[in-house]
Backbone as JSON, one array per atom type, in Angstrom:
{
  "sequence": "MPNRSCEHALHTLAAMITDYLEERLSQTDRIRFEQHLSVCPGCVAYVDQMRVTIQAMGSKPPLKVPSSIEDSLLEAFRRWKNLNH",
  "N": [[-4.69, -14.19, -2.61], [-1.45, -13.96, -1.88], [1.08, -16.3, -1.37], [2.68, -18.44, 1.15], [5.67, -18.44, 0.67], [5.76, -16.16, -0.11], [5.07, -14.56, 1.33], [7.17, -11.94, 2.98], [7.48, -10.89, 0.47], [5.0, -9.62, 0.29], [4.6, -8.34, 2.91], [6.73, -6.21, 1.6], [6.06, -5.1, -0.9], [3.65, -3.97, -0.01], [4.85, -2.06, 1.3], [5.59, -0.57, -0.34], [3.63, -0.13, -2.71], [2.17, 2.08, -3.25], [4.08, 3.6, -4.5], [4.74, 2.33, -6.64], [2.49, 1.94, -8.24], [1.82, 4.67, -8.73], [4.32, 5.51, -10.01], [6.82, 6.03, -8.68], [8.92, 4.46, -7.98], [11.91, 4.11, -8.24], [14.08, 2.99, -11.13], [15.19, 0.6, -10.56], [14.04, -0.52, -8.78], [11.46, -0.61, -9.5], [12.0, -2.62, -11.41], [12.53, -4.84, -10.05], [10.38, -5.03, -8.27], [8.7, -5.81, -10.22], [9.74, -7.85, -11.47], [9.14, -9.88, -9.14], [6.66, -9.46, -9.4], [6.15, -11.01, -11.85], [6.45, -13.58, -10.61], [4.52, -14.34, -9.17], [1.45, -14.65, -8.69], [-0.23, -14.44, -6.46], [0.52, -11.98, -5.51], [0.58, -10.22, -7.95], [-2.44, -10.19, -8.04], [-2.95, -8.82, -5.67], [-2.14, -6.31, -6.25], [-3.71, -6.18, -8.25], [-6.28, -5.2, -6.72], [-5.86, -3.55, -5.11], [-5.62, -1.14, -7.34], [-8.15, -1.18, -8.38], [-9.7, -0.43, -5.94], [-8.17, 2.24, -5.73], [-9.15, 3.45, -7.94], [-11.81, 3.23, -7.61], [-12.28, 4.7, -4.84], [-11.45, 7.31, -5.55], [-13.37, 8.32, -7.46], [-14.94, 9.16, -5.32], [-16.57, 11.53, -3.74], [-14.89, 12.99, -0.97], [-14.91, 12.8, 1.96], [-15.81, 14.84, 5.28], [-13.96, 14.49, 7.73], [-14.38, 14.9, 11.45], [-13.23, 16.94, 13.84], [-12.56, 16.73, 15.79], [-12.12, 14.11, 15.94], [-10.28, 13.61, 14.14], [-7.97, 14.77, 15.64], [-7.92, 13.25, 17.47], [-6.8, 10.22, 16.01], [-4.86, 11.51, 14.93], [-3.34, 11.27, 16.84], [-2.94, 9.2, 17.79], [-1.9, 7.71, 15.66], [0.52, 9.05, 15.77], [1.6, 8.39, 18.16], [1.99, 5.11, 17.85], [3.84, 4.89, 15.98], [6.16, 5.72, 17.03], [5.97, 4.13, 19.59], [6.64, 1.93, 17.23], [9.87, 3.26, 16.39]],
  "CA": [[-3.75, -14.05, -1.13], [0.09, -14.46, -1.48], [1.45, -17.93, -0.59], [3.47, -17.99, 2.24], [6.56, -18.05, 0.4], [5.99, -14.75, -0.32], [5.32, -13.31, 2.78], [8.11, -10.91, 2.99], [7.13, -9.9, -0.78], [3.71, -8.64, 1.1], [5.2, -6.53, 3.26], [7.52, -5.31, 0.57], [4.74, -5.15, -2.06], [2.07, -3.14, 0.75], [4.84, -0.7, 1.49], [5.81, -0.1, -1.99], [2.39, -0.61, -3.71], [1.52, 3.14, -3.44], [5.14, 4.33, -5.11], [4.96, 1.78, -8.23], [1.41, 2.4, -9.09], [1.93, 6.49, -8.72], [5.27, 5.02, -10.71], [7.07, 6.7, -8.45], [9.72, 3.3, -8.04], [13.94, 3.77, -9.13], [13.88, 1.87, -12.27], [16.2, -1.05, -10.31], [13.22, -0.74, -7.38], [10.53, -1.23, -10.4], [11.89, -4.23, -12.14], [12.95, -5.72, -9.06], [8.89, -5.28, -8.11], [7.97, -6.43, -11.4], [10.17, -9.14, -11.34], [8.38, -10.68, -8.63], [4.97, -9.8, -10.07], [5.98, -12.01, -12.49], [6.73, -14.64, -10.63], [3.68, -14.53, -7.84], [0.14, -14.55, -9.26], [-1.5, -13.93, -5.9], [0.85, -10.66, -5.38], [-0.26, -9.73, -8.81], [-4.28, -10.19, -7.87], [-3.22, -7.48, -4.83], [-1.69, -4.54, -6.87], [-5.02, -5.46, -9.49], [-7.25, -5.02, -6.06], [-5.6, -1.99, -5.08], [-5.93, -0.31, -8.25], [-9.59, -1.38, -8.44], [-9.91, 0.13, -4.54], [-8.2, 3.02, -5.73], [-10.09, 4.02, -8.61], [-13.75, 3.14, -6.69], [-12.43, 6.0, -4.09], [-10.92, 8.28, -6.57], [-14.68, 8.59, -7.61], [-15.81, 9.23, -4.52], [-16.33, 12.69, -3.07], [-13.9, 13.23, 0.32], [-15.92, 12.94, 3.77], [-15.35, 15.43, 6.61], [-13.63, 13.84, 9.71], [-14.49, 16.04, 12.68], [-11.67, 17.9, 13.82], [-12.33, 15.92, 17.43], [-12.03, 12.84, 15.42], [-8.93, 13.66, 13.31], [-7.47, 15.05, 16.11], [-7.49, 11.6, 17.89], [-6.12, 9.57, 15.16], [-3.49, 11.99, 14.41], [-2.08, 11.15, 18.35], [-3.12, 7.32, 17.93], [-0.67, 7.33, 14.71], [1.49, 9.0, 16.28], [1.87, 7.02, 19.81], [1.9, 3.86, 16.7], [5.15, 5.37, 15.04], [6.75, 6.15, 18.52], [6.5, 2.88, 20.01], [7.63, 0.97, 16.46], [11.45, 3.46, 16.15]],
  "C": [[-2.41, -14.68, -2.06], [0.59, -15.56, -1.17], [2.42, -17.3, 0.34], [5.43, -18.12, 2.23], [7.19, -16.8, 0.33], [5.83, -13.42, 0.51], [5.8, -11.88, 3.02], [7.9, -10.09, 1.84], [6.08, -9.43, -0.63], [4.18, -7.3, 1.93], [6.33, -5.61, 2.38], [6.71, -4.44, -0.64], [4.47, -3.86, -1.2], [3.25, -1.77, 1.03], [5.62, -0.18, -0.25], [4.69, 0.28, -3.11], [2.45, 1.63, -4.39], [2.78, 4.02, -4.13], [4.94, 3.89, -6.53], [3.8, 2.22, -8.86], [1.13, 4.13, -9.29], [3.02, 6.18, -9.95], [6.53, 6.55, -10.41], [9.13, 6.16, -8.13], [11.25, 4.42, -8.38], [13.75, 2.75, -10.19], [14.38, 0.77, -11.44], [14.69, -1.37, -9.44], [12.29, -1.17, -7.69], [10.38, -2.76, -10.87], [12.38, -5.17, -11.33], [11.58, -6.55, -8.68], [8.02, -6.1, -8.7], [8.62, -7.83, -11.44], [9.61, -10.47, -10.98], [7.24, -10.49, -8.99], [5.15, -10.94, -11.22], [5.69, -13.35, -12.42], [5.06, -15.01, -9.42], [2.14, -13.8, -8.23], [-0.63, -13.96, -8.07], [-0.73, -12.35, -5.38], [0.51, -9.78, -6.85], [-1.57, -9.11, -8.7], [-3.98, -9.29, -7.06], [-2.71, -6.43, -5.06], [-3.02, -5.1, -7.54], [-5.83, -4.81, -7.97], [-6.72, -3.95, -5.64], [-5.57, -0.77, -6.18], [-7.05, -0.23, -8.49], [-10.04, -0.35, -7.44], [-9.46, 1.74, -5.08], [-8.31, 3.77, -6.87], [-11.34, 4.41, -8.18], [-13.38, 4.33, -5.75], [-12.02, 7.3, -4.92], [-12.4, 9.26, -7.6], [-15.62, 8.85, -6.55], [-15.46, 10.62, -3.93], [-15.27, 12.77, -1.34], [-15.37, 13.21, 1.24], [-14.51, 13.57, 4.64], [-15.25, 14.51, 8.12], [-14.0, 14.82, 10.49], [-13.34, 16.02, 13.34], [-11.26, 17.09, 15.03], [-11.36, 14.49, 17.03], [-10.29, 13.01, 14.67], [-7.76, 14.08, 14.24], [-6.78, 13.38, 17.03], [-6.68, 10.5, 17.09], [-4.77, 10.2, 14.78], [-2.25, 11.6, 16.18], [-2.0, 9.37, 18.37], [-1.85, 7.74, 16.62], [1.0, 7.89, 15.05], [2.13, 8.71, 18.03], [2.83, 5.42, 19.18], [3.47, 4.0, 16.51], [6.14, 5.79, 16.34], [6.93, 4.52, 19.27], [6.93, 1.71, 18.36], [9.41, 1.46, 15.33], [12.19, 3.37, 17.52]]
}
């Protein structure tokens, strides 16, 4: 887990990790991101854990979510999004 000094970086990491792992960051953002990783073993561990998780989940067949639950989740996400914007 990252130390307190990189708490902000962890939030940035969480927001950017998908783009980073899918190589969709701009060159500037990728360089900045990798510079942080070069000095933060906690964030490196976090990225490594995400890679393992993505690999493990990618080998599982998708589950079918009942439409009533899907609708409830979508509505909850929409409410959450509206509260945060």
